[in-house]
PDB file of C-alpha atoms in Angstrom:
ATOM      1  CA  MET G   1       5.618  36.808 -54.163  1.00  0.00           C
ATOM      2  CA  SER G   2       8.736  37.035 -51.850  1.00  0.00           C
ATOM      3  CA  TYR G   3      10.168  40.600 -51.652  1.00  0.00           C
ATOM      4  CA  LEU G   4      12.825  39.680 -53.848  1.00  0.00           C
ATOM      5  CA  ASP G   5      10.425  39.001 -56.586  1.00  0.00           C
ATOM      6  CA  ALA G   6       9.166  42.329 -56.038  1.00  0.00           C
ATOM      7  CA  THR G   7      12.372  43.533 -56.438  1.00  0.00           C
ATOM      8  CA  GLN G   8      12.611  41.681 -59.346  1.00  0.00           C
ATOM      9  CA  ASN G   9       9.871  43.103 -61.101  1.00  0.00           C
ATOM     10  CA  LEU G  10      10.264  46.499 -59.797  1.00  0.00           C
ATOM     11  CA  TYR G  11      13.720  46.719 -61.443  1.00  0.00           C
ATOM     12  CA  LYS G  12      12.617  44.563 -64.680  1.00  0.00           C
ATOM     13  CA  GLU G  13       9.945  48.166 -65.310  1.00  0.00           C
ATOM     14  CA  ALA G  14      12.865  50.191 -64.579  1.00  0.00           C
ATOM     15  CA  ALA G  15      14.758  48.791 -67.058  1.00  0.00           C
ATOM     16  CA  LEU G  16      12.250  48.876 -69.882  1.00  0.00           C
ATOM     17  CA  THR G  17      10.317  52.517 -68.817  1.00  0.00           C
ATOM     18  CA  PRO G  18      13.314  54.076 -66.834  1.00  0.00           C
ATOM     19  CA  ASP G  19      12.094  55.970 -64.221  1.00  0.00           C
ATOM     20  CA  VAL G  20      14.356  59.057 -63.052  1.00  0.00           C
ATOM     21  CA  GLY G  21      12.278  59.561 -59.443  1.00  0.00           C
ATOM     22  CA  LEU G  22      13.045  55.757 -58.549  1.00  0.00           C
ATOM     23  CA  CYS G  23      16.272  57.127 -56.367  1.00  0.00           C
ATOM     24  CA  CYS G  24      18.019  60.447 -55.911  1.00  0.00           C
ATOM     25  CA  THR G  25      21.254  61.120 -55.083  1.00  0.00           C
ATOM     26  CA  THR G  26      22.254  64.553 -53.430  1.00  0.00           C
ATOM     27  CA  ASN G  27      25.871  64.228 -54.577  1.00  0.00           C
ATOM     28  CA  PRO G  28      26.642  65.723 -58.086  1.00  0.00           C
ATOM     29  CA  ILE G  29      27.518  63.060 -60.758  1.00  0.00           C
ATOM     30  CA  TRP G  30      31.245  62.767 -61.405  1.00  0.00           C
ATOM     31  CA  GLN G  31      32.234  63.761 -64.793  1.00  0.00           C
ATOM     32  CA  PHE G  32      36.187  62.928 -64.872  1.00  0.00           C
ATOM     33  CA  PRO G  33      38.269  64.567 -67.782  1.00  0.00           C
ATOM     34  CA  GLY G  34      37.594  62.731 -70.989  1.00  0.00           C
ATOM     35  CA  LEU G  35      34.367  61.156 -69.685  1.00  0.00           C
ATOM     36  CA  SER G  36      30.951  61.941 -70.795  1.00  0.00           C
ATOM     37  CA  ILE G  37      28.058  60.091 -69.298  1.00  0.00           C
ATOM     38  CA  PRO G  38      25.218  59.391 -71.562  1.00  0.00           C
ATOM     39  CA  LYS G  39      21.789  60.895 -70.815  1.00  0.00           C
ATOM     40  CA  ILE G  40      20.346  57.918 -70.482  1.00  0.00           C
ATOM     41  CA  MET G  41      22.527  56.618 -68.235  1.00  0.00           C
ATOM     42  CA  GLN G  42      21.822  59.558 -65.943  1.00  0.00           C
ATOM     43  CA  GLU G  43      18.230  58.578 -66.337  1.00  0.00           C
ATOM     44  CA  MET G  44      18.870  55.092 -64.972  1.00  0.00           C
ATOM     45  CA  ASN G  45      21.204  55.932 -62.477  1.00  0.00           C
ATOM     46  CA  TYR G  46      18.848  53.815 -59.350  1.00  0.00           C
ATOM     47  CA  GLY G  47      21.482  54.920 -56.977  1.00  0.00           C
ATOM     48  CA  CYS G  48      21.149  56.976 -53.869  1.00  0.00           C
ATOM     49  CA  GLY G  49      24.971  58.282 -53.908  1.00  0.00           C
ATOM     50  CA  SER G  50      28.348  57.143 -55.573  1.00  0.00           C
ATOM     51  CA  THR G  51      30.908  54.559 -55.297  1.00  0.00           C
ATOM     52  CA  VAL G  52      33.120  55.690 -57.342  1.00  0.00           C
ATOM     53  CA  SER G  53      36.303  57.327 -55.175  1.00  0.00           C
ATOM     54  CA  ALA G  54      39.630  57.776 -57.157  1.00  0.00           C
ATOM     55  CA  GLN G  55      41.402  56.973 -54.433  1.00  0.00           C
ATOM     56  CA  ASP G  56      40.181  53.136 -54.618  1.00  0.00           C
ATOM     57  CA  LEU G  57      40.674  53.058 -57.720  1.00  0.00           C
ATOM     58  CA  VAL G  58      44.657  52.866 -58.955  1.00  0.00           C
ATOM     59  CA  ASN G  59      46.735  50.687 -60.617  1.00  0.00           C
ATOM     60  CA  SER G  60      44.076  49.377 -63.310  1.00  0.00           C
ATOM     61  CA  PRO G  61      41.895  48.093 -60.462  1.00  0.00           C
ATOM     62  CA  LYS G  62      39.453  44.450 -60.860  1.00  0.00           C
ATOM     63  CA  VAL G  63      36.182  46.062 -60.160  1.00  0.00           C
ATOM     64  CA  LEU G  64      32.612  43.940 -59.151  1.00  0.00           C
ATOM     65  CA  TYR G  65      29.997  46.271 -59.388  1.00  0.00           C
ATOM     66  CA  VAL G  66      26.364  44.559 -58.024  1.00  0.00           C
ATOM     67  CA  GLY G  67      23.120  45.329 -59.723  1.00  0.00           C
ATOM     68  CA  VAL G  68      23.754  47.101 -62.462  1.00  0.00           C
ATOM     69  CA  GLY G  69      21.558  49.991 -63.238  1.00  0.00           C
ATOM     70  CA  GLY G  70      21.462  51.642 -66.545  1.00  0.00           C
ATOM     71  CA  GLY G  71      25.930  51.187 -66.181  1.00  0.00           C
ATOM     72  CA  MET G  72      27.018  54.584 -65.259  1.00  0.00           C
ATOM     73  CA  GLU G  73      28.997  53.087 -62.547  1.00  0.00           C
ATOM     74  CA  LEU G  74      30.508  50.944 -64.725  1.00  0.00           C
ATOM     75  CA  LEU G  75      31.332  53.127 -67.164  1.00  0.00           C
ATOM     76  CA  GLN G  76      33.010  54.930 -64.041  1.00  0.00           C
ATOM     77  CA  PHE G  77      34.986  52.362 -63.318  1.00  0.00           C
ATOM     78  CA  SER G  78      35.335  51.366 -66.351  1.00  0.00           C
ATOM     79  CA  TYR G  79      37.705  55.026 -66.772  1.00  0.00           C
ATOM     80  CA  PHE G  80      40.307  54.045 -64.291  1.00  0.00           C
ATOM     81  CA  SER G  81      40.198  50.545 -65.314  1.00  0.00           C
ATOM     82  CA  ARG G  82      40.052  50.404 -68.849  1.00  0.00           C
ATOM     83  CA  GLN G  83      41.218  47.037 -69.621  1.00  0.00           C
ATOM     84  CA  THR G  84      39.149  43.949 -71.334  1.00  0.00           C
ATOM     85  CA  GLY G  85      37.090  42.375 -68.613  1.00  0.00           C
ATOM     86  CA  GLY G  86      38.246  44.714 -65.926  1.00  0.00           C
ATOM     87  CA  VAL G  87      34.592  45.685 -64.746  1.00  0.00           C
ATOM     88  CA  THR G  88      32.135  42.837 -64.113  1.00  0.00           C
ATOM     89  CA  GLY G  89      28.649  43.602 -63.521  1.00  0.00           C
ATOM     90  CA  VAL G  90      26.383  41.317 -61.753  1.00  0.00           C
ATOM     91  CA  ASP G  91      22.464  41.267 -61.967  1.00  0.00           C
ATOM     92  CA  SER G  92      19.363  39.323 -61.895  1.00  0.00           C
ATOM     93  CA  VAL G  93      17.867  41.168 -64.007  1.00  0.00           C
ATOM     94  CA  ASP G  94      17.678  39.909 -67.681  1.00  0.00           C
ATOM     95  CA  GLU G  95      16.156  43.577 -68.735  1.00  0.00           C
ATOM     96  CA  MET G  96      18.491  45.943 -66.867  1.00  0.00           C
ATOM     97  CA  LEU G  97      21.643  43.628 -68.042  1.00  0.00           C
ATOM     98  CA  GLU G  98      20.007  44.414 -71.881  1.00  0.00           C
ATOM     99  CA  ALA G  99      19.663  47.860 -71.166  1.00  0.00           C
ATOM    100  CA  SER G 100      22.986  48.572 -70.095  1.00  0.00           C
ATOM    101  CA  ARG G 101      24.433  46.515 -73.119  1.00  0.00           C
ATOM    102  CA  LYS G 102      23.175  49.479 -74.984  1.00  0.00           C
ATOM    103  CA  ASN G 103      23.408  51.575 -72.830  1.00  0.00           C
ATOM    104  CA  PHE G 104      27.389  51.156 -73.320  1.00  0.00           C
ATOM    105  CA  LYS G 105      27.132  51.342 -77.244  1.00  0.00           C
ATOM    106  CA  ILE G 106      25.996  55.115 -76.607  1.00  0.00           C
ATOM    107  CA  ALA G 107      29.014  55.505 -74.307  1.00  0.00           C
ATOM    108  CA  GLU G 108      31.296  54.195 -76.712  1.00  0.00           C
ATOM    109  CA  GLU G 109      29.915  56.762 -79.404  1.00  0.00           C
ATOM    110  CA  GLU G 110      30.616  59.711 -76.692  1.00  0.00           C
ATOM    111  CA  ASN G 111      33.518  58.302 -75.279  1.00  0.00           C
ATOM    112  CA  ASP G 112      36.809  57.471 -77.805  1.00  0.00           C
ATOM    113  CA  TRP G 113      38.954  55.705 -75.114  1.00  0.00           C
ATOM    114  CA  PHE G 114      35.696  53.651 -73.718  1.00  0.00           C
ATOM    115  CA  LYS G 115      35.268  49.743 -74.770  1.00  0.00           C
ATOM    116  CA  SER G 116      32.243  47.579 -74.531  1.00  0.00           C
ATOM    117  CA  GLU G 117      34.297  45.021 -73.590  1.00  0.00           C
ATOM    118  CA  TYR G 118      35.903  46.869 -70.834  1.00  0.00           C
ATOM    119  CA  VAL G 119      32.835  45.821 -69.149  1.00  0.00           C
ATOM    120  CA  ASN G 120      31.698  41.796 -68.393  1.00  0.00           C
ATOM    121  CA  LEU G 121      28.003  41.800 -67.725  1.00  0.00           C
ATOM    122  CA  VAL G 122      27.038  38.495 -65.863  1.00  0.00           C
ATOM    123  CA  LYS G 123      23.918  37.428 -64.640  1.00  0.00           C
ATOM    124  CA  GLY G 124      23.650  36.654 -61.217  1.00  0.00           C
ATOM    125  CA  ASP G 125      22.615  36.905 -57.256  1.00  0.00           C
ATOM    126  CA  ALA G 126      24.070  38.979 -54.954  1.00  0.00           C
ATOM    127  CA  LEU G 127      23.395  36.114 -52.627  1.00  0.00           C
ATOM    128  CA  ASN G 128      25.495  33.584 -54.843  1.00  0.00           C
ATOM    129  CA  LEU G 129      27.837  35.615 -56.945  1.00  0.00           C
ATOM    130  CA  PRO G 130      29.624  33.865 -60.110  1.00  0.00           C
ATOM    131  CA  VAL G 131      32.444  35.072 -59.041  1.00  0.00           C
ATOM    132  CA  ASP G 132      36.091  33.303 -57.830  1.00  0.00           C
ATOM    133  CA  ASP G 133      36.825  33.945 -54.492  1.00  0.00           C
ATOM    134  CA  GLU G 134      39.771  36.581 -53.947  1.00  0.00           C
ATOM    135  CA  SER G 135      39.642  37.769 -57.519  1.00  0.00           C
ATOM    136  CA  MET G 136      38.683  41.430 -56.973  1.00  0.00           C
ATOM    137  CA  ASP G 137      40.428  44.654 -56.009  1.00  0.00           C
ATOM    138  CA  VAL G 138      37.454  46.613 -55.212  1.00  0.00           C
ATOM    139  CA  ALA G 139      33.387  45.404 -55.064  1.00  0.00           C
ATOM    140  CA  ALA G 140      30.646  47.833 -55.120  1.00  0.00           C
ATOM    141  CA  GLN G 141      26.787  47.800 -54.470  1.00  0.00           C
ATOM    142  CA  ASN G 142      24.430  51.198 -54.834  1.00  0.00           C
ATOM    143  CA  CYS G 143      21.155  51.482 -52.822  1.00  0.00           C
ATOM    144  CA  LEU G 144      20.778  47.483 -53.397  1.00  0.00           C
ATOM    145  CA  PHE G 145      21.890  45.710 -50.172  1.00  0.00           C
ATOM    146  CA  ASN G 146      19.255  47.915 -47.864  1.00  0.00           C
ATOM    147  CA  ILE G 147      16.528  46.245 -50.028  1.00  0.00           C
ATOM    148  CA  PHE G 148      17.752  43.103 -48.169  1.00  0.00           C
ATOM    149  CA  LYS G 149      15.969  41.154 -45.076  1.00  0.00           C
ATOM    150  CA  ILE G 150      19.087  40.725 -42.266  1.00  0.00           C
ATOM    151  CA  GLU G 151      19.925  37.245 -43.134  1.00  0.00           C
ATOM    152  CA  ASP G 152      19.805  38.112 -46.848  1.00  0.00           C
ATOM    153  CA  LEU G 153      21.957  41.084 -46.150  1.00  0.00           C
ATOM    154  CA  LYS G 154      24.546  38.454 -44.251  1.00  0.00           C
ATOM    155  CA  LYS G 155      25.138  36.556 -46.906  1.00  0.00           C
ATOM    156  CA  ALA G 156      25.251  39.166 -49.596  1.00  0.00           C
ATOM    157  CA  VAL G 157      28.042  40.717 -47.693  1.00  0.00           C
ATOM    158  CA  SER G 158      30.043  37.606 -46.950  1.00  0.00           C
ATOM    159  CA  GLU G 159      29.555  36.779 -50.660  1.00  0.00           C
ATOM    160  CA  MET G 160      31.099  40.563 -51.172  1.00  0.00           C
ATOM    161  CA  TYR G 161      33.999  39.293 -48.251  1.00  0.00           C
ATOM    162  CA  ARG G 162      34.767  36.057 -50.661  1.00  0.00           C
ATOM    163  CA  VAL G 163      35.331  37.832 -53.955  1.00  0.00           C
ATOM    164  CA  LEU G 164      37.907  40.370 -52.583  1.00  0.00           C
ATOM    165  CA  LYS G 165      41.224  40.049 -52.827  1.00  0.00           C
ATOM    166  CA  PRO G 166      43.402  40.761 -48.856  1.00  0.00           C
ATOM    167  CA  HIS G 167      42.782  44.549 -48.589  1.00  0.00           C
ATOM    168  CA  GLY G 168      40.382  44.805 -51.357  1.00  0.00           C
ATOM    169  CA  ARG G 169      37.784  47.441 -50.609  1.00  0.00           C
ATOM    170  CA  LEU G 170      34.001  47.058 -50.708  1.00  0.00           C
ATOM    171  CA  VAL G 171      32.313  50.791 -51.591  1.00  0.00           C
ATOM    172  CA  MET G 172      28.740  51.034 -50.941  1.00  0.00           C
ATOM    173  CA  SER G 173      25.861  53.580 -50.853  1.00  0.00           C
ATOM    174  CA  ASP G 174      22.842  52.393 -49.082  1.00  0.00           C
ATOM    175  CA  PRO G 175      19.625  54.219 -47.205  1.00  0.00           C
ATOM    176  CA  ILE G 176      20.116  54.237 -43.251  1.00  0.00           C
ATOM    177  CA  CYS G 177      17.119  54.987 -40.769  1.00  0.00           C
ATOM    178  CA  GLU G 178      17.514  55.311 -37.083  1.00  0.00           C
ATOM    179  CA  GLN G 179      14.166  55.756 -36.015  1.00  0.00           C
ATOM    180  CA  PRO G 180      11.859  52.480 -35.461  1.00  0.00           C
ATOM    181  CA  MET G 181       9.498  51.523 -38.367  1.00  0.00           C
ATOM    182  CA  SER G 182       6.104  49.692 -37.868  1.00  0.00           C
ATOM    183  CA  ASP G 183       5.508  46.378 -39.023  1.00  0.00           C
ATOM    184  CA  GLU G 184       3.572  47.652 -41.730  1.00  0.00           C
ATOM    185  CA  LEU G 185       6.489  49.111 -43.272  1.00  0.00           C
ATOM    186  CA  ARG G 186       8.544  46.293 -42.987  1.00  0.00           C
ATOM    187  CA  ASN G 187       6.801  44.087 -44.481  1.00  0.00           C
ATOM    188  CA  ASP G 188       5.511  46.169 -47.329  1.00  0.00           C
ATOM    189  CA  ASP G 189       7.314  44.353 -50.011  1.00  0.00           C
ATOM    190  CA  ARG G 190       7.489  47.183 -52.789  1.00  0.00           C
ATOM    191  CA  LEU G 191       8.335  49.717 -50.164  1.00  0.00           C
ATOM    192  CA  ARG G 192      11.519  47.789 -49.260  1.00  0.00           C
ATOM    193  CA  ALA G 193      12.460  47.493 -52.931  1.00  0.00           C
ATOM    194  CA  GLN G 194      12.056  50.788 -53.423  1.00  0.00           C
ATOM    195  CA  CYS G 195      14.931  50.987 -51.070  1.00  0.00           C
ATOM    196  CA  LEU G 196      12.630  52.840 -48.251  1.00  0.00           C
ATOM    197  CA  SER G 197      11.690  50.299 -45.614  1.00  0.00           C
ATOM    198  CA  GLY G 198      14.426  48.115 -45.455  1.00  0.00           C
ATOM    199  CA  SER G 199      16.458  50.880 -44.215  1.00  0.00           C
ATOM    200  CA  ILE G 200      18.395  50.534 -40.709  1.00  0.00           C
ATOM    201  CA  PRO G 201      20.480  52.095 -38.196  1.00  0.00           C
ATOM    202  CA  LEU G 202      24.310  52.936 -39.011  1.00  0.00           C
ATOM    203  CA  LYS G 203      25.060  50.713 -35.929  1.00  0.00           C
ATOM    204  CA  ASP G 204      23.543  47.485 -37.155  1.00  0.00           C
ATOM    205  CA  TYR G 205      24.845  48.125 -40.587  1.00  0.00           C
ATOM    206  CA  VAL G 206      28.464  48.905 -39.686  1.00  0.00           C
ATOM    207  CA  LYS G 207      28.158  45.379 -37.224  1.00  0.00           C
ATOM    208  CA  VAL G 208      27.007  43.775 -40.418  1.00  0.00           C
ATOM    209  CA  LEU G 209      30.210  44.356 -42.451  1.00  0.00           C
ATOM    210  CA  THR G 210      32.837  43.688 -39.189  1.00  0.00           C
ATOM    211  CA  ASP G 211      30.829  40.791 -38.245  1.00  0.00           C
ATOM    212  CA  ALA G 212      31.829  39.525 -41.732  1.00  0.00           C
ATOM    213  CA  GLY G 213      35.389  39.917 -41.173  1.00  0.00           C
ATOM    214  CA  PHE G 214      36.283  43.376 -42.743  1.00  0.00           C
ATOM    215  CA  GLY G 215      38.678  45.059 -40.332  1.00  0.00           C
ATOM    216  CA  THR G 216      38.548  48.899 -41.478  1.00  0.00           C
ATOM    217  CA  ILE G 217      35.494  50.781 -41.970  1.00  0.00           C
ATOM    218  CA  GLU G 218      35.104  54.448 -43.170  1.00  0.00           C
ATOM    219  CA  ILE G 219      31.946  56.515 -43.185  1.00  0.00           C
ATOM    220  CA  ARG G 220      32.584  59.069 -46.165  1.00  0.00           C
ATOM    221  CA  GLY G 221      29.261  60.645 -46.698  1.00  0.00           C
ATOM    222  CA  LYS G 222      26.083  61.153 -44.529  1.00  0.00           C
ATOM    223  CA  ARG G 223      23.102  63.245 -45.973  1.00  0.00           C
ATOM    224  CA  SER G 224      19.497  63.613 -46.178  1.00  0.00           C
ATOM    225  CA  TYR G 225      17.321  61.137 -48.493  1.00  0.00           C
ATOM    226  CA  ARG G 226      13.824  60.775 -47.749  1.00  0.00           C
ATOM    227  CA  VAL G 227      11.067  61.279 -45.596  1.00  0.00           C
ATOM    228  CA  LEU G 228       8.382  58.771 -44.831  1.00  0.00           C
ATOM    229  CA  SER G 229       5.208  60.645 -43.761  1.00  0.00           C
ATOM    230  CA  PRO G 230       1.730  60.123 -42.613  1.00  0.00           C
ATOM    231  CA  ASN G 231      -0.113  61.356 -45.320  1.00  0.00           C
ATOM    232  CA  HIS G 232       1.639  59.706 -47.683  1.00  0.00           C
ATOM    233  CA  TYR G 233       2.804  56.379 -45.893  1.00  0.00           C
ATOM    234  CA  PRO G 234       1.516  54.072 -42.910  1.00  0.00           C
ATOM    235  CA  THR G 235       3.258  55.840 -40.383  1.00  0.00           C
ATOM    236  CA  LYS G 236       2.070  57.757 -37.311  1.00  0.00           C
ATOM    237  CA  GLU G 237       5.415  59.815 -37.073  1.00  0.00           C
ATOM    238  CA  LEU G 238       7.957  61.571 -39.750  1.00  0.00           C
ATOM    239  CA  ILE G 239      10.749  59.258 -40.419  1.00  0.00           C
ATOM    240  CA  HIS G 240      13.818  60.499 -41.595  1.00  0.00           C
ATOM    241  CA  ILE G 241      15.904  58.516 -43.804  1.00  0.00           C
ATOM    242  CA  GLU G 242      19.473  59.412 -44.896  1.00  0.00           C
ATOM    243  CA  SER G 243      21.881  57.758 -47.074  1.00  0.00           C
ATOM    244  CA  ILE G 244      25.502  56.782 -46.612  1.00  0.00           C
ATOM    245  CA  GLU G 245      28.416  56.045 -48.523  1.00  0.00           C
ATOM    246  CA  ILE G 246      30.852  53.494 -46.896  1.00  0.00           C
ATOM    247  CA  ALA G 247      33.632  51.550 -47.229  1.00  0.00           C
ATOM    248  CA  ALA G 248      34.846  48.323 -45.650  1.00  0.00           C
ATOM    249  CA  ILE G 249      38.159  47.124 -46.451  1.00  0.00           C
ATOM    250  CA  LYS G 250      39.361  43.635 -46.011  1.00  0.00           C
ATOM    251  CA  ASP G 251      42.095  44.573 -43.576  1.00  0.00           C
ATOM    252  CA  PRO G 252      43.195  41.532 -41.151  1.00  0.00           C
ATOM    253  CA  MET G 253      40.697  42.207 -37.749  1.00  0.00           C
ATOM    254  CA  PRO G 254      42.520  44.001 -35.140  1.00  0.00           C
ATOM    255  CA  GLU G 255      42.910  42.391 -31.464  1.00  0.00           C
ATOM    256  CA  ASP G 256      41.084  44.621 -29.800  1.00  0.00           C
ATOM    257  CA  GLY G 257      38.452  45.033 -32.365  1.00  0.00           C
ATOM    258  CA  PRO G 258      37.919  46.648 -35.906  1.00  0.00           C
ATOM    259  CA  CYS G 259      38.738  50.315 -36.617  1.00  0.00           C
ATOM    260  CA  VAL G 260      35.736  52.514 -37.296  1.00  0.00           C
ATOM    261  CA  PHE G 261      36.119  55.867 -38.729  1.00  0.00           C
ATOM    262  CA  THR G 262      33.217  58.421 -38.553  1.00  0.00           C
ATOM    263  CA  GLY G 263      34.979  61.220 -38.980  1.00  0.00           C
ATOM    264  CA  LYS G 264      36.007  62.214 -35.329  1.00  0.00           C
ATOM    265  CA  THR G 265      39.404  63.993 -34.586  1.00  0.00           C
ATOM    266  CA  ALA G 266      42.024  63.895 -31.722  1.00  0.00           C
ATOM    267  CA  ILE G 267      44.033  67.595 -30.998  1.00  0.00           C
ATOM    268  CA  TYR G 268      46.251  68.103 -28.415  1.00  0.00           C
ATOM    269  CA  PHE G 269      46.868  71.292 -26.439  1.00  0.00           C
ATOM    270  CA  GLY G 270      49.263  70.172 -23.474  1.00  0.00           C
ATOM    271  CA  ASN G 271      52.676  72.349 -23.201  1.00  0.00           C
ATOM    272  CA  GLU G 272      54.608  69.915 -24.782  1.00  0.00           C
ATOM    273  CA  ASP G 273      55.564  69.706 -28.444  1.00  0.00           C
ATOM    274  CA  TYR G 274      53.516  66.543 -29.229  1.00  0.00           C
ATOM    275  CA  PHE G 275      51.473  63.196 -27.309  1.00  0.00           C
ATOM    276  CA  ASP G 276      52.683  59.771 -27.712  1.00  0.00           C
ATOM    277  CA  ASP G 277      50.453  57.109 -26.501  1.00  0.00           C
ATOM    278  CA  LYS G 278      52.829  55.086 -27.246  1.00  0.00           C
ATOM    279  CA  LYS G 279      50.691  52.652 -29.308  1.00  0.00           C
ATOM    280  CA  GLY G 280      51.460  54.250 -32.750  1.00  0.00           C
ATOM    281  CA  HIS G 281      49.475  57.711 -32.520  1.00  0.00           C
ATOM    282  CA  VAL G 282      51.897  60.550 -31.948  1.00  0.00           C
ATOM    283  CA  LEU G 283      49.442  64.253 -31.705  1.00  0.00           C
ATOM    284  CA  GLN G 284      51.690  67.039 -32.590  1.00  0.00           C
ATOM    285  CA  GLN G 285      50.361  69.936 -30.814  1.00  0.00           C
ATOM    286  CA  ASN G 286      47.504  71.919 -31.850  1.00  0.00           C
ATOM    287  CA  GLN G 287      47.488  69.444 -35.020  1.00  0.00           C
ATOM    288  CA  PRO G 288      44.216  67.825 -35.669  1.00  0.00           C
ATOM    289  CA  LEU G 289      44.334  63.730 -36.424  1.00  0.00           C
ATOM    290  CA  ALA G 290      41.861  61.973 -37.871  1.00  0.00           C
ATOM    291  CA  VAL G 291      41.113  58.682 -35.497  1.00  0.00           C
ATOM    292  CA  CYS G 292      38.839  56.117 -35.585  1.00  0.00           C
ATOM    293  CA  ASP G 293      36.216  55.636 -32.987  1.00  0.00           C
ATOM    294  CA  LYS G 294      37.806  52.872 -30.786  1.00  0.00           C
ATOM    295  CA  THR G 295      41.073  55.386 -30.643  1.00  0.00           C
ATOM    296  CA  ALA G 296      39.149  58.261 -30.083  1.00  0.00           C
ATOM    297  CA  ALA G 297      37.812  56.964 -26.940  1.00  0.00           C
ATOM    298  CA  ALA G 298      41.189  55.478 -25.780  1.00  0.00           C
ATOM    299  CA  LEU G 299      43.105  58.790 -26.028  1.00  0.00           C
ATOM    300  CA  ALA G 300      40.415  60.691 -24.454  1.00  0.00           C
ATOM    301  CA  ASN G 301      41.175  58.352 -21.360  1.00  0.00           C
ATOM    302  CA  ALA G 302      44.866  58.633 -21.844  1.00  0.00           C
ATOM    303  CA  SER G 303      44.736  62.036 -21.190  1.00  0.00           C
ATOM    304  CA  ASP G 304      42.734  65.192 -20.485  1.00  0.00           C
ATOM    305  CA  GLU G 305      44.387  67.556 -23.115  1.00  0.00           C
ATOM    306  CA  ILE G 306      43.151  65.903 -26.121  1.00  0.00           C
ATOM    307  CA  PHE G 307      40.413  67.311 -27.558  1.00  0.00           C
ATOM    308  CA  ILE G 308      37.817  64.621 -29.488  1.00  0.00           C
ATOM    309  CA  SER G 309      35.329  66.010 -31.842  1.00  0.00           C
ATOM    310  CA  GLU G 310      32.142  64.712 -32.681  1.00  0.00           C
ATOM    311  CA  SER G 311      31.720  62.444 -35.633  1.00  0.00           C
ATOM    312  CA  THR G 312      31.094  64.583 -38.792  1.00  0.00           C
ATOM    313  CA  TYR G 313      30.497  60.958 -40.500  1.00  0.00           C
ATOM    314  CA  HIS G 314      32.592  62.291 -43.538  1.00  0.00           C
ATOM    315  CA  TYR G 315      36.008  60.499 -43.623  1.00  0.00           C
ATOM    316  CA  ASN G 316      38.440  59.911 -46.758  1.00  0.00           C
ATOM    317  CA  GLY G 317      41.398  58.555 -44.944  1.00  0.00           C
ATOM    318  CA  GLY G 318      44.497  59.733 -43.635  1.00  0.00           C
ATOM    319  CA  GLY G 319      43.717  58.549 -40.044  1.00  0.00           C
ATOM    320  CA  CYS G 320      45.514  56.948 -37.218  1.00  0.00           C
ATOM    321  CA  CYS G 321      45.040  53.013 -38.149  1.00  0.00           C
TER     322      CYS G 321
END
């Protein structure tokens, strides 16, 4: 049995019998005005963060969500889309698709604005999406891609890139881990299916996105997620796993490489009213400007009167590029 088969079996079980502890979000479940999320959807929220952000969801977007879970984020996306077939949910597990269909009927009873027809549920594989090229404004996945081994991860990301319109956004939440893991952990199919042993370092995760062609990367959140301790897992040391919320934007790739925002800020403190690097970045006197890591390094080299903050790993737009 492959690790993908183990994943199928795990989420079949989670569809038939909701497993509240399977994943754990440490951010609130967004309850927008007029939106009621059924309890069963919250119990089947098999994610490690959120992929729903109002800044991505203007002008009734077409949204793709891969790995439907109990349908909670599909419902949240529908809140912004509100059109027949405006949200497409793709999953390879029949039982999960059926559970979502049932949950949408409950959501209709609790939300007078919602119709099940707003969501098109499709059986399919993240590695070969049943979706047309450049047909989606937003594509999302939550705590799914970290399950994939590296070659499958590259394929899944390239599929998301394919279906997005130019300047479309891939929004994701996944566990990451900066510490090395033993082969025993890495090769444990069930731990991988549980979103634990497939976690990779952030820089490797970002490289997969930029190698696929995404020109802008935004690290929007970074939080503690789990620990793998020697008394519970086959490891000799405590391993800390974090979750990230990240957006990859299908912008053209800049000639000097991708813009990766990790929450750095530049502040000019010289004697002039402003600093202009003649490359499109103007820093007003003692006013912070969010900058990508590439620009942060260039500004640090351009002047010794510019303070560059450390990465906060929280960025929500309004930056230099």
